XYZ file of C-alpha atoms in Angstrom:
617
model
C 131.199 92.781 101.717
C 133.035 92.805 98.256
C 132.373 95.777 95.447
C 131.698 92.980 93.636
C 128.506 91.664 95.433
C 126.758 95.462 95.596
C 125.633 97.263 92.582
C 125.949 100.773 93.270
C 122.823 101.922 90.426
C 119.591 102.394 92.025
C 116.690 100.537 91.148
C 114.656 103.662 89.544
C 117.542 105.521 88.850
C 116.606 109.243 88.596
C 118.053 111.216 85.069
C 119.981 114.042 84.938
C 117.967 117.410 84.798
C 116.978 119.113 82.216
C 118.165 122.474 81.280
C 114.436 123.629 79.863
C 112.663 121.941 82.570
C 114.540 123.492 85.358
C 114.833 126.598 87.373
C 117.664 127.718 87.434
C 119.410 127.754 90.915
C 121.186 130.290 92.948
C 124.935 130.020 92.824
C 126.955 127.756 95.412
C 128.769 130.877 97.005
C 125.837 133.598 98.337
C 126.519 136.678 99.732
C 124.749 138.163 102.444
C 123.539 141.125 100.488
C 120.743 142.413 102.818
C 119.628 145.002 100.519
C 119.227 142.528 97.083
C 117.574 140.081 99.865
C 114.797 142.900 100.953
C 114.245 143.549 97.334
C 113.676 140.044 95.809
C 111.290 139.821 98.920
C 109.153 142.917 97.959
C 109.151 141.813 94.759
C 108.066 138.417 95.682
C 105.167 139.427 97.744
C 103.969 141.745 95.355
C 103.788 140.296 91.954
C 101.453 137.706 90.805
C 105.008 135.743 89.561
C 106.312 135.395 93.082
C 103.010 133.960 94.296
C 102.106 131.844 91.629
C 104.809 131.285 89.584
C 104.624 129.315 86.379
C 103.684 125.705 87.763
C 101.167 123.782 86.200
C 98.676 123.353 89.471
C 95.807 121.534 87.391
C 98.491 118.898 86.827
C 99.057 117.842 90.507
C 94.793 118.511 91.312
C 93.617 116.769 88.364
C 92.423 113.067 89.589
C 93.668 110.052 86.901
C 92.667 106.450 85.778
C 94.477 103.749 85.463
C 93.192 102.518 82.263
C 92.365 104.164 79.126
C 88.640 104.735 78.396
C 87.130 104.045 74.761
C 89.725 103.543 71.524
C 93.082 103.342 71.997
C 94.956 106.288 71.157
C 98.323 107.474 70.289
C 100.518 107.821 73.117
C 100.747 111.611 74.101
C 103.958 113.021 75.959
C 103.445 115.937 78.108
C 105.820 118.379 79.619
C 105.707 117.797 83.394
C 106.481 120.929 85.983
C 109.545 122.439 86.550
C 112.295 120.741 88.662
C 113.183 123.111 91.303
C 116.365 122.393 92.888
C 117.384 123.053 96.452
C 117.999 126.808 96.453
C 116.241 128.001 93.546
C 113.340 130.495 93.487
C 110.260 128.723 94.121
C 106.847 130.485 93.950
C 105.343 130.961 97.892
C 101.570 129.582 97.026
C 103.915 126.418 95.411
C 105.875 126.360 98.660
C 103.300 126.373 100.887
C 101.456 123.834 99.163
C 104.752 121.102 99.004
C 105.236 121.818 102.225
C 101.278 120.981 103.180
C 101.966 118.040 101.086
C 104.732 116.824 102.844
C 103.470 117.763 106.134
C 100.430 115.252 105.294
C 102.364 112.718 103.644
C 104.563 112.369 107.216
C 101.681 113.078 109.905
C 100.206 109.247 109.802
C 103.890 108.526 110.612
C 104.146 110.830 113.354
C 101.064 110.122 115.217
C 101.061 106.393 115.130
C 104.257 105.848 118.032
C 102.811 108.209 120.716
C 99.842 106.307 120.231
C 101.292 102.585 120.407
C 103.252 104.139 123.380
C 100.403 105.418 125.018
C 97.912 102.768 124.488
C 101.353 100.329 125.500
C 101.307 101.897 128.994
C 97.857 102.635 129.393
C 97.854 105.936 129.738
C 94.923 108.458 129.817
C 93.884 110.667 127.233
C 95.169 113.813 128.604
C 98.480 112.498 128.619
C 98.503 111.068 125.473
C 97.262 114.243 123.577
C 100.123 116.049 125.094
C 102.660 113.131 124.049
C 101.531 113.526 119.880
C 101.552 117.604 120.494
C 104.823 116.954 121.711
C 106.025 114.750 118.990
C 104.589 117.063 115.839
C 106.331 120.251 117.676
C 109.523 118.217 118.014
C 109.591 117.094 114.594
C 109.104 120.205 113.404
C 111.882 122.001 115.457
C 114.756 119.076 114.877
C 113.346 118.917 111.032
C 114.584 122.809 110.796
C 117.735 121.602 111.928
C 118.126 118.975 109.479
C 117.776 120.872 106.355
C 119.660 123.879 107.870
C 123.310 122.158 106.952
C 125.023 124.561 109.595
C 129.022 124.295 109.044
C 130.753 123.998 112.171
C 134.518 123.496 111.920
C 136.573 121.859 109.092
C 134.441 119.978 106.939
C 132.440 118.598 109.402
C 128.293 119.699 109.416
C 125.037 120.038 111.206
C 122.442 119.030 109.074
C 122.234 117.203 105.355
C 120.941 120.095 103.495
C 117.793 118.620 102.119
C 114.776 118.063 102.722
C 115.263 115.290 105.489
C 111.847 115.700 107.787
C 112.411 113.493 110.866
C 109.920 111.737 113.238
C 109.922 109.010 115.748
C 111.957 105.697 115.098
C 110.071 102.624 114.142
C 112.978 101.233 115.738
C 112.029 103.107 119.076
C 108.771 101.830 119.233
C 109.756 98.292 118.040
C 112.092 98.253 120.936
C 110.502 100.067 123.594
C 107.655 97.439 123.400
C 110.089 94.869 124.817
C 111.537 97.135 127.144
C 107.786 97.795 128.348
C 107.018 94.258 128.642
C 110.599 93.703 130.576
C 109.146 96.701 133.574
C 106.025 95.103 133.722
C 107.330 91.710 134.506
C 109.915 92.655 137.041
C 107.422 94.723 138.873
C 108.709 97.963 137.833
C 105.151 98.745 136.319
C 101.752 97.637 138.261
C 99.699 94.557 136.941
C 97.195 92.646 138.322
C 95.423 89.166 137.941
C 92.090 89.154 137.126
C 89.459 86.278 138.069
C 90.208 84.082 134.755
C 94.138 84.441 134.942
C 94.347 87.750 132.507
C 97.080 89.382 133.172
C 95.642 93.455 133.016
C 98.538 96.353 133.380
C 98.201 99.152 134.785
C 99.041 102.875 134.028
C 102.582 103.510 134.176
C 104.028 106.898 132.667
C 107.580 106.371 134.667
C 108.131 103.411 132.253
C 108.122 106.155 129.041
C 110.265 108.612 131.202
C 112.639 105.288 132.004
C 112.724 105.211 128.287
C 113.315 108.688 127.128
C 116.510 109.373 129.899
C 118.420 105.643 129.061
C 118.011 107.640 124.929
C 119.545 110.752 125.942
C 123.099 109.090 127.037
C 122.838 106.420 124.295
C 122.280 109.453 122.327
C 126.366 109.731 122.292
C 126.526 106.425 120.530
C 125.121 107.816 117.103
C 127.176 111.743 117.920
C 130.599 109.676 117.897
C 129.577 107.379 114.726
C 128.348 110.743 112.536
C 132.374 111.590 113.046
C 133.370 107.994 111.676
C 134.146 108.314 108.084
C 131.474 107.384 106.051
C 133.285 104.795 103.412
C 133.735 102.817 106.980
C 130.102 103.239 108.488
C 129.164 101.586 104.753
C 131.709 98.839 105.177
C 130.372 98.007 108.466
C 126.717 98.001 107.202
C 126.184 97.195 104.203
C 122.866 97.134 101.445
C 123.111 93.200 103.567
C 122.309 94.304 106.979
C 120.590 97.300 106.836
C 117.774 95.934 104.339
C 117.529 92.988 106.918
C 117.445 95.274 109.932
C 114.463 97.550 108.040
C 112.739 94.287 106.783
C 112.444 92.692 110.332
C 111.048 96.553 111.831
C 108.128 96.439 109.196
C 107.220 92.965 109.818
C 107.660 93.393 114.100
C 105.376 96.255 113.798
C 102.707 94.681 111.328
C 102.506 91.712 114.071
C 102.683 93.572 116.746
C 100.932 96.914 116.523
C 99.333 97.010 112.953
C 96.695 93.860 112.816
C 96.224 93.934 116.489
C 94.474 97.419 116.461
C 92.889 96.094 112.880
C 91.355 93.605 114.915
C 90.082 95.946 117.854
C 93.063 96.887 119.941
C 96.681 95.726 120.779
C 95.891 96.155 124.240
C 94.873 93.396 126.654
C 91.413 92.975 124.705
C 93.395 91.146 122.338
C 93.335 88.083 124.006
C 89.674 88.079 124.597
C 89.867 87.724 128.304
C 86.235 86.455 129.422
C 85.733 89.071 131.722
C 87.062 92.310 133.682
C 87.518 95.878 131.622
C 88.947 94.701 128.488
C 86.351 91.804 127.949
C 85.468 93.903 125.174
C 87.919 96.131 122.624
C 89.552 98.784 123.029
C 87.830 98.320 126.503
C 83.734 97.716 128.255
C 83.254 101.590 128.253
C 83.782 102.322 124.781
C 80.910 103.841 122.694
C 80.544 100.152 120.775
C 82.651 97.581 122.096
C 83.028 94.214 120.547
C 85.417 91.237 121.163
C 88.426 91.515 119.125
C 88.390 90.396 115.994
C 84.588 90.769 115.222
C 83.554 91.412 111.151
C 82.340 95.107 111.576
C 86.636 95.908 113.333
C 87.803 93.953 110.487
C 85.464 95.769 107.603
C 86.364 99.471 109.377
C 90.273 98.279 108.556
C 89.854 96.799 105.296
C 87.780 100.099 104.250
C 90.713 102.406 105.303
C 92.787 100.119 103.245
C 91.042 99.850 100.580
C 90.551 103.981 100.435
C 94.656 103.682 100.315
C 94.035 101.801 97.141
C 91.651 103.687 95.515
C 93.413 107.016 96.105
C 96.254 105.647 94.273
C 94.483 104.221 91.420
C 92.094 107.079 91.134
C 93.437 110.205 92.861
C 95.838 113.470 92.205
C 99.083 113.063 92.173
C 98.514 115.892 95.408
C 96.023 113.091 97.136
C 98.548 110.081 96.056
C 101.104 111.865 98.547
C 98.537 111.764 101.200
C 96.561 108.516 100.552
C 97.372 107.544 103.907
C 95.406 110.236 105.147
C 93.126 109.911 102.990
C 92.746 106.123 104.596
C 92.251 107.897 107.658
C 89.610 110.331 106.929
C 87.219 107.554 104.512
C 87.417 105.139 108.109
C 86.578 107.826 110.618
C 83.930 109.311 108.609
C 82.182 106.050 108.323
C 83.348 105.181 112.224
C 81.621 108.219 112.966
C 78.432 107.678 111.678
C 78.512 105.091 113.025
C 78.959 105.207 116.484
C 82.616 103.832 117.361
C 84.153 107.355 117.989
C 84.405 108.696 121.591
C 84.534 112.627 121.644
C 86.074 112.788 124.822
C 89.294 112.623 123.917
C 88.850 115.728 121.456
C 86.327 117.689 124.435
C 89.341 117.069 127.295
C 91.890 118.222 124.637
C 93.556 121.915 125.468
C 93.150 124.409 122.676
C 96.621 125.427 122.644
C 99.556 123.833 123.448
C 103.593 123.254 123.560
C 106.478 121.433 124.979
C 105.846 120.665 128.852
C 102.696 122.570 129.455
C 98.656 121.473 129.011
C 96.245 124.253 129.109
C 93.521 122.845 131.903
C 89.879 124.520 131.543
C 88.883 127.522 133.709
C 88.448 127.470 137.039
C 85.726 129.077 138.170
C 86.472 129.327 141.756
C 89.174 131.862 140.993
C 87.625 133.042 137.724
C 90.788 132.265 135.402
C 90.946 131.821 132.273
C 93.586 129.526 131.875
C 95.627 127.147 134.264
C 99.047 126.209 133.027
C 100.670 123.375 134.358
C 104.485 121.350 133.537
C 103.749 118.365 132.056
C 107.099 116.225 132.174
C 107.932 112.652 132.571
C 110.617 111.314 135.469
C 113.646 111.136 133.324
C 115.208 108.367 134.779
C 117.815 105.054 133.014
C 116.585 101.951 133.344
C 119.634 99.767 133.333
C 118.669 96.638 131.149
C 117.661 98.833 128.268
C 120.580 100.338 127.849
C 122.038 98.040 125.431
C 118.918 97.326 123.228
C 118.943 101.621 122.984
C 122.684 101.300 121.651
C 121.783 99.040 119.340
C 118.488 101.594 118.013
C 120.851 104.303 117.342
C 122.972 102.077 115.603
C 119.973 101.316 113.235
C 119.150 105.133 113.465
C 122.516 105.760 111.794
C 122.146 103.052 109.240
C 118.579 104.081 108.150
C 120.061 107.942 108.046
C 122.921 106.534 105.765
C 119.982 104.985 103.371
C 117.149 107.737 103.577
C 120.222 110.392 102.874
C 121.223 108.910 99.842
C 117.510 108.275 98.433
C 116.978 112.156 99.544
C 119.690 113.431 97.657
C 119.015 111.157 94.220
C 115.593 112.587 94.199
C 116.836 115.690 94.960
C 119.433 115.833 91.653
C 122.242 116.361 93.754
C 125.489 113.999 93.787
C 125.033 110.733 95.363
C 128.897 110.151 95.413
C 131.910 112.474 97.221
C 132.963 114.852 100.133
C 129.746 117.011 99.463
C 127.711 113.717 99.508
C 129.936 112.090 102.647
C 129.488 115.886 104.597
C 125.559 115.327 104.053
C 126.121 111.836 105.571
C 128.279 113.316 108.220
C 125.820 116.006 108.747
C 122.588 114.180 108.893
C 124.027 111.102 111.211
C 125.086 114.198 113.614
C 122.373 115.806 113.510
C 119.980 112.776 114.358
C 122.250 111.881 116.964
C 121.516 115.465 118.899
C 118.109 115.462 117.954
C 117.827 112.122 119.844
C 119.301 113.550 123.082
C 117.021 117.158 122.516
C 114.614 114.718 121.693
C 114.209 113.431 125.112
C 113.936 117.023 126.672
C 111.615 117.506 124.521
C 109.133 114.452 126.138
C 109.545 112.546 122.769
C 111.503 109.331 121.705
C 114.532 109.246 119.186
C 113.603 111.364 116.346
C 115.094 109.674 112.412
C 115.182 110.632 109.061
C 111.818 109.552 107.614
C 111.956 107.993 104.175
C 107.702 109.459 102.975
C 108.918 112.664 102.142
C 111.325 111.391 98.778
C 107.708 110.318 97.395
C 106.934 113.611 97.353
C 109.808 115.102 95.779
C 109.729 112.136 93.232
C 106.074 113.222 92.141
C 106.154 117.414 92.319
C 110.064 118.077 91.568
C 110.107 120.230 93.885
C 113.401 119.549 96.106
C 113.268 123.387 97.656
C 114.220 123.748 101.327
C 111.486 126.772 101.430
C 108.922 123.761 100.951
C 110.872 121.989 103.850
C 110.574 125.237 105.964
C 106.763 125.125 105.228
C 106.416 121.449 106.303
C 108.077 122.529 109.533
C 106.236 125.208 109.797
C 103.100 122.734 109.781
C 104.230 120.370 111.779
C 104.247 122.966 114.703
C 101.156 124.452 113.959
C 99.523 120.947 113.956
C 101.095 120.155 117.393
C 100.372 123.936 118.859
C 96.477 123.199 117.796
C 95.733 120.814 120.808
C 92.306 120.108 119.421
C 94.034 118.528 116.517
C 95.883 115.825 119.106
C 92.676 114.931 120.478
C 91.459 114.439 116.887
C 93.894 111.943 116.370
C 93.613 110.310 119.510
C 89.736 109.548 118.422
C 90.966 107.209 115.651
C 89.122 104.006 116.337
C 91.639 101.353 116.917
C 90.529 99.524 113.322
C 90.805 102.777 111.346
C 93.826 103.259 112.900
C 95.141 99.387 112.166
C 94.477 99.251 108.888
C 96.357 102.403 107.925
C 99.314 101.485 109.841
C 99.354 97.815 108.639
C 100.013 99.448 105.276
C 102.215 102.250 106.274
C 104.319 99.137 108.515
C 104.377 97.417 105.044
C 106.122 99.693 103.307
C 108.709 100.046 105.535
C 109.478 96.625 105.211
C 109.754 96.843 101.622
C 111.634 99.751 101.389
C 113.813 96.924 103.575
C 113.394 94.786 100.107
C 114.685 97.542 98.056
C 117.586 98.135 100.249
C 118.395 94.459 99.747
C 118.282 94.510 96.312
C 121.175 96.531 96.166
C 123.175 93.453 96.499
C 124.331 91.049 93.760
C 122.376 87.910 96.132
C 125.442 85.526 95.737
C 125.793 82.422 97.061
C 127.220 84.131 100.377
C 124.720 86.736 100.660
C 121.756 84.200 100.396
C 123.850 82.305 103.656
C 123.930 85.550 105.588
C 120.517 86.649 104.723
C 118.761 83.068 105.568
C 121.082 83.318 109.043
C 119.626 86.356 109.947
C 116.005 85.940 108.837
C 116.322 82.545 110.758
C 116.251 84.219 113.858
C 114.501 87.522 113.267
C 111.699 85.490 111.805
C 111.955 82.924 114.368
C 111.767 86.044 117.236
C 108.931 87.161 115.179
C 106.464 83.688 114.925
C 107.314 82.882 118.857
C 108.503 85.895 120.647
C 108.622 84.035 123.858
C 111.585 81.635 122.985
C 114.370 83.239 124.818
C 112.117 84.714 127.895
C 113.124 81.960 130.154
C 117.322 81.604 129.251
C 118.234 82.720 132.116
C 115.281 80.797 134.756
C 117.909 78.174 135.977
C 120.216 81.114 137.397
C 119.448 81.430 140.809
C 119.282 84.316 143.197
C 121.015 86.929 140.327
C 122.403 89.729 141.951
C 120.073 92.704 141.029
C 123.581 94.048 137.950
C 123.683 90.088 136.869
C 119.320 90.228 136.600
C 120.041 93.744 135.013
C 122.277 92.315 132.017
C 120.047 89.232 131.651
C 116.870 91.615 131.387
C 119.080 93.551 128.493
C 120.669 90.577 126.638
C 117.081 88.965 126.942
C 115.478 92.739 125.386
C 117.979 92.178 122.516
C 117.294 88.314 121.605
C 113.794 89.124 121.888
C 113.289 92.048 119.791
C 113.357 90.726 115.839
C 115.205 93.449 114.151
C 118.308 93.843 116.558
C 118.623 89.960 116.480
C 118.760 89.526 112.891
C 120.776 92.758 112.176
C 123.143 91.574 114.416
C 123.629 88.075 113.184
C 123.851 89.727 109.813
C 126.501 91.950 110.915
C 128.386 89.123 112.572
C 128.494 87.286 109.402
C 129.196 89.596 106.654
C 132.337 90.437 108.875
C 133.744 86.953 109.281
C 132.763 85.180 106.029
C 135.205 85.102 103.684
C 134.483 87.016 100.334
C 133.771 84.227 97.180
C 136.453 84.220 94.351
C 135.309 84.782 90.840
C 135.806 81.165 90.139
C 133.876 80.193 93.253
C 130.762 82.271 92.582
C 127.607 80.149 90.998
C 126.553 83.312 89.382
C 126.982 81.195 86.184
C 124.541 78.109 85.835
C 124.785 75.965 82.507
C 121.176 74.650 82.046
C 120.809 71.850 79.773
C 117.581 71.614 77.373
C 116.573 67.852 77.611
C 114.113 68.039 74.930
C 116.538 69.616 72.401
C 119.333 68.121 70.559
C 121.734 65.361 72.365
C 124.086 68.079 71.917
C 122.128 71.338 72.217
C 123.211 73.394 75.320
C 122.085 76.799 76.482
C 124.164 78.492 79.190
C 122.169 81.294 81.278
C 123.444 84.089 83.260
C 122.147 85.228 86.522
C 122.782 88.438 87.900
């Protein structure tokens, strides 16, 4: 892709800071003076200034409207709160509260893939507790590592520096559905055949541990791209295919996750079988179960939604961050009340727990208190996903490259050079590992989540300390095993109508990405090649299930690589990032002269020879 056909400016381009709205920030080069360090920490804990600070905390509790009430009035400006940069001195009350903040704003994020995963495989509520435990912990622990920036020889990095919380890929969970689907129908996971021709699956945890050990060697993939230079990595993919490949991963997940649980469940109630256990959503033994797609599923999602709405009409700029939990909270109150929540879940939830071990209750023929036992996954490959996995960490990389760079414009630091390229460097490297530690850590590749920026965008506060408090939350929420089985209680409407929104805005931060480019007359070809076939994958997912039917007897490596290249042309995102990739490689870049950027429009109502000439950019 040309320089010509990208504009480089942002679309809300951040200003420069200024100087009496500002902290001012430690210098570049600290020493490790361990005496000064004990000191500014006394004095910190001890003085009203270190806890407090001088930030205006009515401002970010103080609810608005979005109109003005009574007579117009002069336009008022008022000072906002101080920017604090990434090192300065930031008060610990202020801290603790960004962090909160940003904790919240990523947690709807974080819980919503062991879900889909676990509701995907069917598996039982013990095991699916321990899987979004497993996932907050894990962000929490890999997040540290982001923001660390560790230096480890040359000018090469661990880490971006900033605030860059991760969670798991949308990309992950986009893909892993059609790996899923692939085990189920080559008898690698049990299904039966009910009465009326439904198809029901069965449990089958070996299909997540298939998925996490064919991550941790594909995790290489992404470890020897965050050592390509990054001027090539943005040659290769472009503003073009990286806002297609985000686009597509919004809309897969809206059709395929989002209104499916808005409508009752993206199980098999979904297709309102006439009889067996999921007659009835999410299944016969819920506390109220009604076909899918009955009015009172549909009102529970629209009234999470619309709480999403309201909260950013009407709410703080502290409750705009969270809105989507917010959502959350306004649907399972009224769920609640009114009878669609199963305690269970919450009841057979452990009090405590960590990576690989559930807390069971006491025994009382031995008189414990606690039993501990491993709770792992068989970490196995599963041969046809390998290649659908290379291509995830190839989007992992390209959505790092994109969420670095919004990162560091909110964060006031330089968008452009070898600090800026070692951030790149850092962060691809760092997601890269945390995918492999990922999988020993029972959770699916871990990215660079884009919900945090918000945050920064609306407090100015860019402080790693309020990074190191998110973190620190994140853990806590995933030690707290109550908290898992909390989340786990979401009625499946609640839960859809909160993720068809939070799904929707990753596709249109796939819109913004695209409007990066200039949308000449070659980037309109690539774009409509790619969306041909990603939207194509998305309206009839079953088009390319039965290429390969008239190959007969496949020897179990030939079935292998037809189950992969089969993964690939079904899943939307991977097909349309790759034909996008494809393209913008081989087409030719437009001459000046050849570009239609200029368009003489002639006014037939004006003057025989009246002309007006109009130009698009």
């Amino acid at each position: 892709m040309s320089i010509r056909s990208v504009t480089t400016d942002q679309p809300e381009k951040i200003p420069p800071p200024s100087l009496e709205h500002a902290t001012t920030a430690r210098p570049t080069k600290r020493r490790w003076d361990i005496g000064g360090r004990v000191r500014g920490l006394k004095q910190k804990v001890t003085t009203r200034h270190g806890w407090v600070g001088d930030y205006d905390y009515a401002w970010l509790c103080m609810p608005t409207t979005p109109w003005r009430l009574g007579r117009a009035r002069p336009k008022q400006t008022k000072t906002g709160p101080p920017f604090y940069a990434l090192d300065s001195e930031l008060p610990i009350i202020l801290a603790a509260a960004s962090g909160l903040q940003h904790a919240l704003a990523m947690l709807a994020g974080l819980i919503t893939p062991p879900i889909i995963f676990a509701n995907a495989l069917n598996l039982d509520s013990e095991t699916s507790a321990y899987m979004i435990s497993a996932s907050l912990i894990g962000c929490g622990i890999l997040s540290l590592v982001q923001m660390s920036r560790l230096r480890l020889f040359g000018n090469y990095y661990l880490g971006t520096g900033l605030i860059s919380v991760v969670g798991t890929s949308f990309a992950t969970l986009s893909t892993a559905n059609a790996i899923f689907d692939a085990m189920y129908a080559d008898g690698t996971c049990p299904s039966t055949v009910g009465t009326d021709g439904t198809v029901v699956k069965g449990p089958c945890p070996d299909a997540y541990g298939m998925v996490l050990g064919t991550s941790m060697i594909c995790a290489f993939l992404e470890i020897f791209m965050s050592f390509v230079p990054p001027r090539i990595l943005k040659r290769v993919f472009p503003p073009m295919v990286t806002g297609t490949v985000i686009v597509m991963i919004g809309a897969s997940l809206i059709g395929s996750s989002g209104i499916p649980n808005w409508g009752g469940g993206s199980n098999d109630c979904s297709s309102r079988p006439t009889s067996g256990f999921f007659q009835l959503c999410p299944n016969i033994s819920a506390p109220r179960p009604l076909p899918w797609g009955s009015p009172e599923f549909i009102g529970l999602g629209f009234l999470s939604f619309i709480s999403i709405i309201l909260t950013e009409l009407f709410g703080s700029p502290f409750l705009k961050n969270i809105s989507v939990i917010v959502g959350l909270a306004v649907g399972c109150i009224v769920a609640g009340a009114a009878g669609y929540i199963d305690g269970s879940s919450i009841k057979a939830a452990p009090g405590i727990t960590f990576l690989w071990q559930v807390d069971l209750p006491p025994q009382s023929e031995t008189g414990t208190d606690l039993v501990y036992r491993v709770h792992t996954f068989k970490i196995r490959v599963y041969a046809p996903a390998i290649l659908p996995m290379l291509a995830v960490y190839v989007s992992l990389a390209m959505e790092a490259i994109g969420d670095i760079t919004a990162s560091a414009e909110v964060s006031r630091v330089a968008v452009v050079g070898e600090e800026f390229d070692t951030r790149i460097q850092g962060g691809v490297l760092s997601d890269g590992i945390g995918g492999f530690l990922s999988a020993l850590f029972t959770v699916t590749p871990l990215s660079i989540f884009a919900q945090n920026n918000g945050v920064i965008a609306i407090t100015r506060c860019a402080n790693r300390t309020a990074g190191r408090f998110c973190c620190f939350f994140l853990i806590l929420f995933g030690v707290l095993g109550k908290i898992s089985g909390v989340f786990l209680a979401i009625p499946n409407p609640v839960l859809g109508g909160v993720t068809t929104f939070l799904f929707a805005s990753v596709a249109t931060s796939g819109v913004r990405v695209l409007s990066y480019n200039r949308f000449t007359r070659r980037d309109r070809f690539v774009l409509a090649a790619a969306f041909s076939f990603g939207i194509g994958d998305l309206l009839v997912p079953t088009i390319f299930t039965h290429l390969f039917d008239g190959v007969s007897n496949p020897s179990k490596g030939l079935q292998g690589l037809f189950d992969s290249i089969t993964i690939v042309l079904s899943t939307p995102f991977l097909m349309s990032g790759l034909v996008a990739l494809v393209l913008n490689l081989i087409l030719p870049q437009e001459d000046a002269d050849d570009d239609d950027d200029v368009v003489e429009v002639v006014d037939v109502e004006a003057q025989p020879h009246s002309k007006e000439k109009e130009l698009h950019i």
